[in-house]
Short mmCIF file of C-alpha atoms in Angstrom, two decimals:
data_model
loop_
_atom_site.label_atom_id
_atom_site.label_comp_id
_atom_site.label_asym_id
_atom_site.label_seq_id
_atom_site.Cartn_x
_atom_site.Cartn_y
_atom_site.Cartn_z
CA MET A 1 0.00 0.00 0.00
CA SER A 2 1.45 3.39 -1.02
CA ARG A 3 1.72 6.31 1.40
CA LEU A 4 -1.07 8.09 -0.46
CA GLU A 5 -3.37 5.06 -0.22
CA ALA A 6 -2.51 4.62 3.46
CA ALA A 7 -3.25 8.29 4.13
CA ALA A 8 -6.57 8.11 2.25
CA ARG A 9 -7.55 4.97 4.16
CA SER A 10 -6.67 6.59 7.49
CA LEU A 11 -8.78 9.64 6.62
CA ALA A 12 -11.73 7.46 5.56
CA LEU A 13 -11.41 5.40 8.76
CA PHE A 14 -11.44 8.58 10.86
CA ALA A 15 -14.60 9.73 9.06
CA ALA A 16 -16.24 6.33 9.53
CA ARG A 17 -15.49 6.41 13.27
CA ARG A 18 -17.13 9.82 13.60
CA ILE A 19 -20.15 8.88 11.49
CA ALA A 20 -20.69 5.47 13.12
CA ARG A 21 -19.87 6.93 16.56
CA ASN A 22 -18.37 3.55 17.38
CA ARG A 23 -14.64 3.23 16.83
CA GLN A 24 -14.40 -0.54 17.11
CA VAL A 25 -17.28 -1.22 14.69
CA ALA A 26 -15.66 1.09 12.13
CA ASP A 27 -12.27 -0.56 12.62
CA VAL A 28 -13.64 -4.07 12.14
CA ILE A 29 -15.54 -3.08 8.99
CA PHE A 30 -12.34 -1.64 7.52
CA ASP A 31 -10.36 -4.73 8.50
CA ARG A 32 -12.82 -7.10 6.85
CA CYS A 33 -13.83 -5.24 3.69
CA ARG A 34 -11.89 -6.32 0.60
CA GLY A 35 -12.15 -3.04 -1.26
CA THR A 36 -14.17 0.03 -2.10
CA ALA A 37 -17.22 -1.99 -3.24
CA ASP A 38 -17.49 -3.73 0.15
CA LEU A 39 -17.02 -0.43 1.96
CA ALA A 40 -19.67 1.23 -0.22
CA ARG A 41 -22.23 -1.48 0.52
CA SER A 42 -21.57 -1.23 4.27
CA ALA A 43 -21.76 2.57 4.07
CA LEU A 44 -25.12 2.46 2.26
CA ASN A 45 -26.52 0.07 4.87
CA HIS A 46 -25.37 2.42 7.63
CA LEU A 47 -26.94 5.32 5.73
CA ALA A 48 -30.27 3.44 5.75
CA PHE A 49 -29.90 3.17 9.55
CA ILE A 50 -29.11 6.89 9.93
CA LEU A 51 -32.04 7.86 7.68
CA LYS A 52 -34.33 5.50 9.62
CA LEU A 53 -35.44 3.61 6.54
CA PRO A 54 -37.40 0.37 7.09
CA ARG A 55 -35.30 -1.40 4.47
CA THR A 56 -31.58 -1.86 4.08
CA PHE A 57 -29.68 -2.13 0.81
CA TYR A 58 -27.33 -5.12 0.78
CA LEU A 59 -26.86 -8.54 2.28
CA THR A 60 -23.23 -8.17 3.37
CA SER A 61 -22.69 -11.35 5.37
CA VAL A 62 -24.36 -14.57 6.47
CA MET A 63 -23.78 -16.34 9.75
CA LEU A 64 -24.15 -20.12 9.59
CA GLU A 65 -24.58 -21.79 12.95
CA VAL A 66 -22.90 -25.06 12.00
CA THR A 67 -23.83 -26.38 15.46
CA ASN A 68 -25.24 -25.13 18.77
CA LEU A 69 -23.34 -27.79 20.71
CA CYS A 70 -20.29 -26.75 22.73
CA ASN A 71 -17.61 -28.62 24.65
CA LEU A 72 -17.13 -25.85 27.25
CA LYS A 73 -19.39 -24.27 29.86
CA CYS A 74 -18.04 -20.75 30.12
CA ARG A 75 -19.16 -18.77 33.16
CA PHE A 76 -20.48 -15.81 31.15
CA CYS A 77 -22.24 -17.72 28.34
CA PRO A 78 -26.08 -17.83 28.37
CA ALA A 79 -26.18 -20.96 26.19
CA GLU A 80 -26.90 -23.13 29.21
CA ASN A 81 -30.38 -21.53 29.21
CA MET A 82 -30.97 -22.53 25.59
CA LYS A 83 -34.21 -24.44 25.02
CA ARG A 84 -33.59 -25.21 21.35
CA ILE A 85 -32.85 -28.76 20.22
CA ARG A 86 -29.10 -29.26 19.73
CA GLY A 87 -27.78 -30.44 16.41
CA PHE A 88 -25.50 -30.02 13.40
CA MET A 89 -26.20 -28.13 10.17
CA ASP A 90 -26.57 -30.35 7.11
CA PRO A 91 -23.77 -29.42 4.65
CA ALA A 92 -26.42 -29.50 1.89
CA LEU A 93 -28.34 -26.73 3.68
CA ALA A 94 -25.17 -24.67 3.98
CA GLU A 95 -24.57 -25.09 0.25
CA HIS A 96 -28.17 -24.13 -0.56
CA VAL A 97 -27.89 -20.93 1.46
CA LEU A 98 -24.52 -19.92 0.05
CA LYS A 99 -25.47 -20.52 -3.59
CA ASP A 100 -28.04 -17.74 -3.19
CA CYS A 101 -25.48 -15.23 -1.89
CA LYS A 102 -23.27 -12.89 -3.90
CA ASN A 103 -20.66 -10.30 -2.99
CA LEU A 104 -20.58 -11.16 0.70
CA GLN A 105 -17.85 -9.72 2.88
CA TYR A 106 -17.75 -12.95 4.87
CA VAL A 107 -19.55 -16.18 5.65
CA TYR A 108 -19.37 -16.57 9.41
CA LEU A 109 -19.22 -20.20 10.52
CA TYR A 110 -20.32 -19.94 14.14
CA ASP A 111 -23.02 -18.71 16.48
CA TRP A 112 -24.05 -20.55 19.67
CA GLY A 113 -21.72 -23.52 19.58
CA GLU A 114 -18.20 -24.74 18.87
CA PRO A 115 -17.84 -25.21 15.09
CA MET A 116 -14.96 -27.67 15.41
CA LEU A 117 -17.40 -30.22 16.84
CA HIS A 118 -19.02 -30.49 13.40
CA PRO A 119 -17.65 -33.67 11.76
CA GLU A 120 -17.93 -32.13 8.26
CA LEU A 121 -16.60 -28.65 9.01
CA PRO A 122 -13.81 -28.83 6.37
CA ARG A 123 -16.40 -29.78 3.74
CA ILE A 124 -18.56 -26.75 4.59
CA ILE A 125 -15.53 -24.45 4.43
CA GLU A 126 -14.50 -25.96 1.10
CA THR A 127 -18.01 -25.49 -0.34
CA ALA A 128 -18.06 -21.83 0.67
CA THR A 129 -14.59 -21.33 -0.82
CA GLU A 130 -15.56 -22.97 -4.10
CA LEU A 131 -18.58 -20.65 -4.31
CA GLY A 132 -16.27 -17.66 -4.01
CA HIS A 133 -16.97 -16.72 -0.39
CA ARG A 134 -14.49 -15.77 2.30
CA THR A 135 -15.01 -17.71 5.52
CA PHE A 136 -14.63 -16.50 9.08
CA MET A 137 -14.75 -18.89 12.02
CA VAL A 138 -14.77 -18.18 15.75
CA THR A 139 -13.57 -21.06 17.91
CA ASN A 140 -12.54 -21.64 21.50
CA GLY A 141 -9.51 -23.45 20.10
CA THR A 142 -9.59 -26.27 22.63
CA LEU A 143 -10.27 -28.99 20.04
CA LEU A 144 -7.54 -27.94 17.64
CA ASN A 145 -4.95 -30.50 16.63
CA PRO A 146 -2.46 -30.53 13.73
CA ASP A 147 -4.65 -32.77 11.54
CA LEU A 148 -7.78 -30.62 11.90
CA ALA A 149 -5.73 -27.44 11.49
CA GLU A 150 -4.32 -28.71 8.20
CA LYS A 151 -7.76 -29.75 6.94
CA ILE A 152 -9.49 -26.41 7.59
CA ILE A 153 -6.55 -24.44 6.20
CA LYS A 154 -6.44 -26.52 3.01
CA ALA A 155 -10.25 -26.20 2.71
CA GLY A 156 -9.74 -22.48 2.22
CA LEU A 157 -10.55 -20.87 5.58
CA SER A 158 -9.97 -17.12 5.28
CA THR A 159 -10.01 -15.97 8.90
CA ILE A 160 -9.95 -17.74 12.24
CA CYS A 161 -10.77 -15.95 15.48
CA PHE A 162 -9.90 -17.50 18.85
CA SER A 163 -12.07 -16.75 21.89
CA ILE A 164 -9.58 -16.01 24.67
CA ASP A 165 -10.58 -13.84 27.62
CA GLY A 166 -7.46 -13.60 29.71
CA ILE A 167 -4.13 -15.13 30.60
CA GLY A 168 -3.45 -18.00 32.99
CA GLN A 169 -5.86 -18.31 35.90
CA VAL A 170 -8.12 -15.53 34.61
CA TYR A 171 -8.81 -17.57 31.47
CA GLU A 172 -9.07 -20.89 33.32
CA ARG A 173 -11.56 -19.51 35.85
CA LEU A 174 -13.87 -18.31 33.05
CA ARG A 175 -13.48 -21.09 30.49
CA GLY A 176 -12.67 -24.13 32.63
CA PHE A 177 -9.83 -25.20 30.36
CA ASP A 178 -6.07 -25.28 30.82
CA TYR A 179 -4.55 -22.04 29.50
CA GLY A 180 -1.22 -23.67 28.67
CA ARG A 181 -2.92 -26.22 26.42
CA LEU A 182 -4.97 -23.52 24.71
CA GLU A 183 -1.91 -21.36 24.10
CA SER A 184 -0.03 -24.36 22.72
CA ASN A 185 -2.94 -25.16 20.36
CA VAL A 186 -3.01 -21.61 19.00
CA LEU A 187 0.75 -21.35 18.57
CA GLU A 188 0.85 -24.70 16.76
CA PHE A 189 -1.95 -23.50 14.47
CA LEU A 190 0.05 -20.35 13.71
CA ARG A 191 3.06 -22.49 12.80
CA ILE A 192 1.02 -24.71 10.45
CA LYS A 193 -0.81 -21.83 8.78
CA ASN A 194 2.50 -20.03 8.16
CA GLU A 195 3.64 -23.12 6.26
CA LEU A 196 0.42 -23.77 4.34
CA ASN A 197 -1.22 -20.36 3.96
CA PRO A 198 0.59 -17.36 5.47
CA GLY A 199 -2.23 -15.09 4.24
CA LEU A 200 -4.84 -16.71 6.49
CA ARG A 201 -5.93 -14.00 8.94
CA VAL A 202 -5.83 -14.74 12.68
CA GLU A 203 -7.81 -12.73 15.22
CA ILE A 204 -8.80 -12.96 18.87
CA ASN A 205 -12.12 -12.11 20.51
CA TYR A 206 -11.82 -11.00 24.15
CA VAL A 207 -15.01 -10.64 26.22
CA VAL A 208 -14.73 -7.64 28.53
CA SER A 209 -16.45 -8.39 31.85
CA PRO A 210 -15.95 -7.55 35.55
CA ASP A 211 -13.46 -10.45 35.65
CA THR A 212 -11.41 -9.35 32.63
CA GLU A 213 -11.73 -5.56 32.40
CA SER A 214 -8.55 -4.85 34.38
CA HIS A 215 -6.47 -7.30 32.31
CA VAL A 216 -7.06 -5.79 28.84
CA ASN A 217 -3.70 -4.05 28.51
CA GLU A 218 -1.79 -7.09 29.80
CA PHE A 219 -3.59 -9.29 27.28
CA ARG A 220 -2.95 -6.92 24.39
CA ALA A 221 0.76 -6.86 25.20
CA ALA A 222 0.92 -10.68 25.25
CA TRP A 223 -1.21 -11.51 22.20
CA GLY A 224 -1.17 -8.36 20.05
CA PRO A 225 2.15 -9.19 18.33
CA ARG A 226 0.93 -12.71 17.51
CA VAL A 227 -2.31 -11.93 15.64
CA GLN A 228 -3.70 -9.42 13.15
CA HIS A 229 -6.52 -8.05 15.29
CA ILE A 230 -8.03 -8.30 18.78
CA THR A 231 -11.70 -7.45 19.25
CA PHE A 232 -12.62 -6.38 22.77
CA GLN A 233 -16.34 -7.08 23.15
CA PRO A 234 -18.48 -6.20 26.19
CA MET A 235 -20.12 -9.18 27.85
CA LEU A 236 -23.80 -9.71 27.12
CA THR A 237 -25.81 -9.46 30.34
CA TYR A 238 -29.45 -9.97 29.24
CA HIS A 239 -30.87 -7.64 31.88
CA GLN A 240 -34.20 -5.88 31.36
CA MET A 241 -33.36 -2.32 30.42
CA PRO A 242 -35.15 0.79 29.16
CA ARG A 243 -33.84 0.64 25.61
CA LYS A 244 -33.86 4.00 23.88
CA ARG A 245 -32.26 3.47 20.49
CA PRO A 246 -32.88 1.18 17.51
CA CYS A 247 -30.29 -1.56 17.07
CA ARG A 248 -27.98 -0.98 14.11
CA GLU A 249 -27.61 -4.75 13.64
CA LEU A 250 -30.99 -4.84 11.86
CA TRP A 251 -29.59 -2.61 9.11
CA LYS A 252 -26.05 -3.98 8.94
CA GLY A 253 -26.91 -6.59 6.28
CA THR A 254 -26.21 -9.76 8.27
CA LEU A 255 -28.64 -12.65 8.70
CA VAL A 256 -28.17 -15.62 11.02
CA VAL A 257 -29.09 -19.12 9.85
CA LEU A 258 -29.44 -21.51 12.78
CA TRP A 259 -28.36 -25.11 12.34
CA ASP A 260 -31.89 -26.30 11.44
CA GLY A 261 -32.49 -23.55 8.85
CA THR A 262 -34.36 -21.08 11.06
CA VAL A 263 -33.32 -17.54 10.12
CA VAL A 264 -33.08 -14.91 12.86
CA ALA A 265 -32.22 -11.24 12.71
CA CYS A 266 -29.45 -11.19 15.29
CA CYS A 267 -26.75 -13.44 16.73
CA VAL A 268 -27.75 -12.46 20.29
CA ASP A 269 -30.99 -14.44 19.86
CA TYR A 270 -29.71 -17.77 21.22
CA ASP A 271 -33.16 -19.39 21.35
CA GLY A 272 -34.40 -18.32 17.92
CA ALA A 273 -37.21 -16.17 19.31
CA LEU A 274 -37.11 -13.58 16.52
CA LYS A 275 -37.63 -15.87 13.56
CA VAL A 276 -37.75 -13.93 10.29
CA GLY A 277 -37.51 -16.78 7.79
CA ASP A 278 -36.75 -20.41 6.99
CA ALA A 279 -33.71 -21.14 4.85
CA THR A 280 -35.00 -24.63 4.03
CA ARG A 281 -37.91 -23.05 2.11
CA GLN A 282 -36.77 -19.52 1.24
CA ASN A 283 -33.83 -17.91 -0.48
CA ILE A 284 -31.74 -16.00 2.03
CA SER A 285 -31.64 -12.91 -0.22
CA GLU A 286 -35.44 -12.64 0.01
CA ILE A 287 -35.40 -12.58 3.81
CA LEU A 288 -33.19 -9.48 4.22
CA ASN A 289 -36.10 -7.16 3.40
CA SER A 290 -38.96 -9.56 4.06
CA LYS A 291 -42.14 -8.38 5.78
CA GLU A 292 -40.84 -9.79 9.06
CA MET A 293 -37.57 -7.85 8.84
CA ILE A 294 -39.26 -4.62 7.75
CA ASP A 295 -41.80 -4.89 10.58
CA LEU A 296 -38.99 -5.50 13.08
CA ARG A 297 -37.08 -2.41 11.90
CA LYS A 298 -40.26 -0.32 12.02
CA THR A 299 -40.97 -1.28 15.63
CA HIS A 300 -37.42 -0.31 16.58
CA LEU A 301 -37.80 3.03 14.81
CA LYS A 302 -41.00 3.63 16.81
CA GLY A 303 -39.17 2.89 20.05
CA GLN A 304 -41.12 -0.33 20.56
CA PHE A 305 -38.93 -3.25 21.55
CA CYS A 306 -39.89 -6.88 22.00
CA SER A 307 -38.78 -8.77 25.09
CA MET A 308 -35.73 -10.18 23.29
CA CYS A 309 -34.49 -6.72 22.30
CA SER A 310 -35.35 -5.21 25.67
CA LEU A 311 -33.27 -7.90 27.37
CA CYS A 312 -30.30 -7.16 25.11
CA SER A 313 -27.79 -5.37 27.32
CA GLU A 314 -24.05 -5.34 27.73
CA PHE A 315 -21.53 -4.89 30.50
CA GLU A 316 -20.90 -1.16 30.79
CA THR A 317 -17.22 -0.37 30.53
CA GLU A 318 -15.09 2.53 29.38
CA CYS A 319 -12.80 0.00 27.68
CA VAL A 320 -14.97 -0.53 24.64
CA ASP A 321 -18.10 0.71 22.85
CA GLY A 322 -21.39 -1.11 23.22
CA ARG A 323 -22.44 -2.97 20.09
CA PHE A 324 -26.02 -4.14 20.60
CA ASP A 325 -27.63 -2.09 23.33
CA GLY A 326 -27.31 1.30 21.68
CA ARG A 327 -24.58 2.80 23.86
CA MET A 328 -22.04 4.72 21.82
CA SER A 329 -19.10 5.94 23.89
CA ASP A 330 -15.97 7.71 22.74
CA CYS A 331 -13.64 5.26 24.53
CA GLU A 332 -11.65 8.14 25.93
CA ALA A 333 -11.05 6.81 29.43
CA GLY A 334 -9.64 3.65 30.90
CA CYS A 335 -8.09 1.21 28.46
CA ASP A 336 -7.75 1.59 24.73
CA PRO A 337 -9.12 -1.34 22.64
CA ARG A 338 -7.31 -0.40 19.45
#
C-alpha cells in the first residue's frame, strides 16, 4: 500500500469512526472489507440506519450456525439456558444458502456452539470457498490439533478468530480449560498456517467483563504481536433495560441461519425467538427485506422493543463501545481497545 493510499484509508477510517460513533465497529468493517465496493455497501446500509429507513440495501454477510453444541461451559455464556434442540447443520443446507449469496464480505461459521465439533466442518468451508466466499470462524480453540488445522486451512478458511478472555488463571476460571494447552494449540496452528497459507488471517475475541476488564492491557501486550486483530467485546448481560435506540444490527446486512435452517435477525438471539424466515424453504436474499424484517425495523424506529431486544444489554465499561444495546461511547477513558 502506497503512502497516499494509506493516508486516504486513514482519513476514511477517521470519518467512519465519527459517522458510526463507534470506533471498534468502524475498525472491524475496515479490516474485513476487501475493497471500495465492500465499503460502499456497508456505508449504504449504515446510511439506511441513519435515515431511519425500514429497508436496508445489501446482504453483506451470512452467519451459519454449524452447530449449537459446545464442549465448554463458560461462566459468562447464556447458552446453558438454551431451550432449542441441539444439532449439526446439514452441509447440503449450507450449500443451498450460500449458492443464493453474492458479494458477501464474509460467511461466518459460528453462532451458539463450537464449530470444530461439526464432523464435516472442512467440507462446509470448502463449499463456501468454491462458491467464491471468504469464511470467518470463531472457535474456543480447545479442540484444535495438527490434523484438523491442516484440513481447515487446506479447505480455504480465510479468517480464524480465537475466543480467549485472559491469561493464565483468569482464562481458566472463566473457560474451565487449561490455558497452557490452549496457548499451545493456538501457537501450533500459527506455525502450520504459516507453512500452508501465510495469508490466512488470525484474530482474537476478548469478552470484557468484571473479571477481565482490568487485564485488557496485559492481554494486548501478550497476544497483540501474535495476531492481526483483537476485538474487545463487552459481555452480554441480558438484563431488562429501558432501551432508547434502535439496534444498528438490523440494518447492517447480516442474517443468522441456525443449524436447522431457522433464520433470525441477530446473533444475540440464542433461542431463535425472533424468527424472520426459513432457509429450508426460502432464499436468504429474500429474507433481508422480508415483511418480518421490515416490521422489526419499524418497531425499533418507533421505540417499541420486543422482550428479546429489551433484554439485550451489555456490560458497561469505558474500555470498549457497546455494540447491541445502543450505547455509543468515545472510549476516551480507561483502556484503549485499538
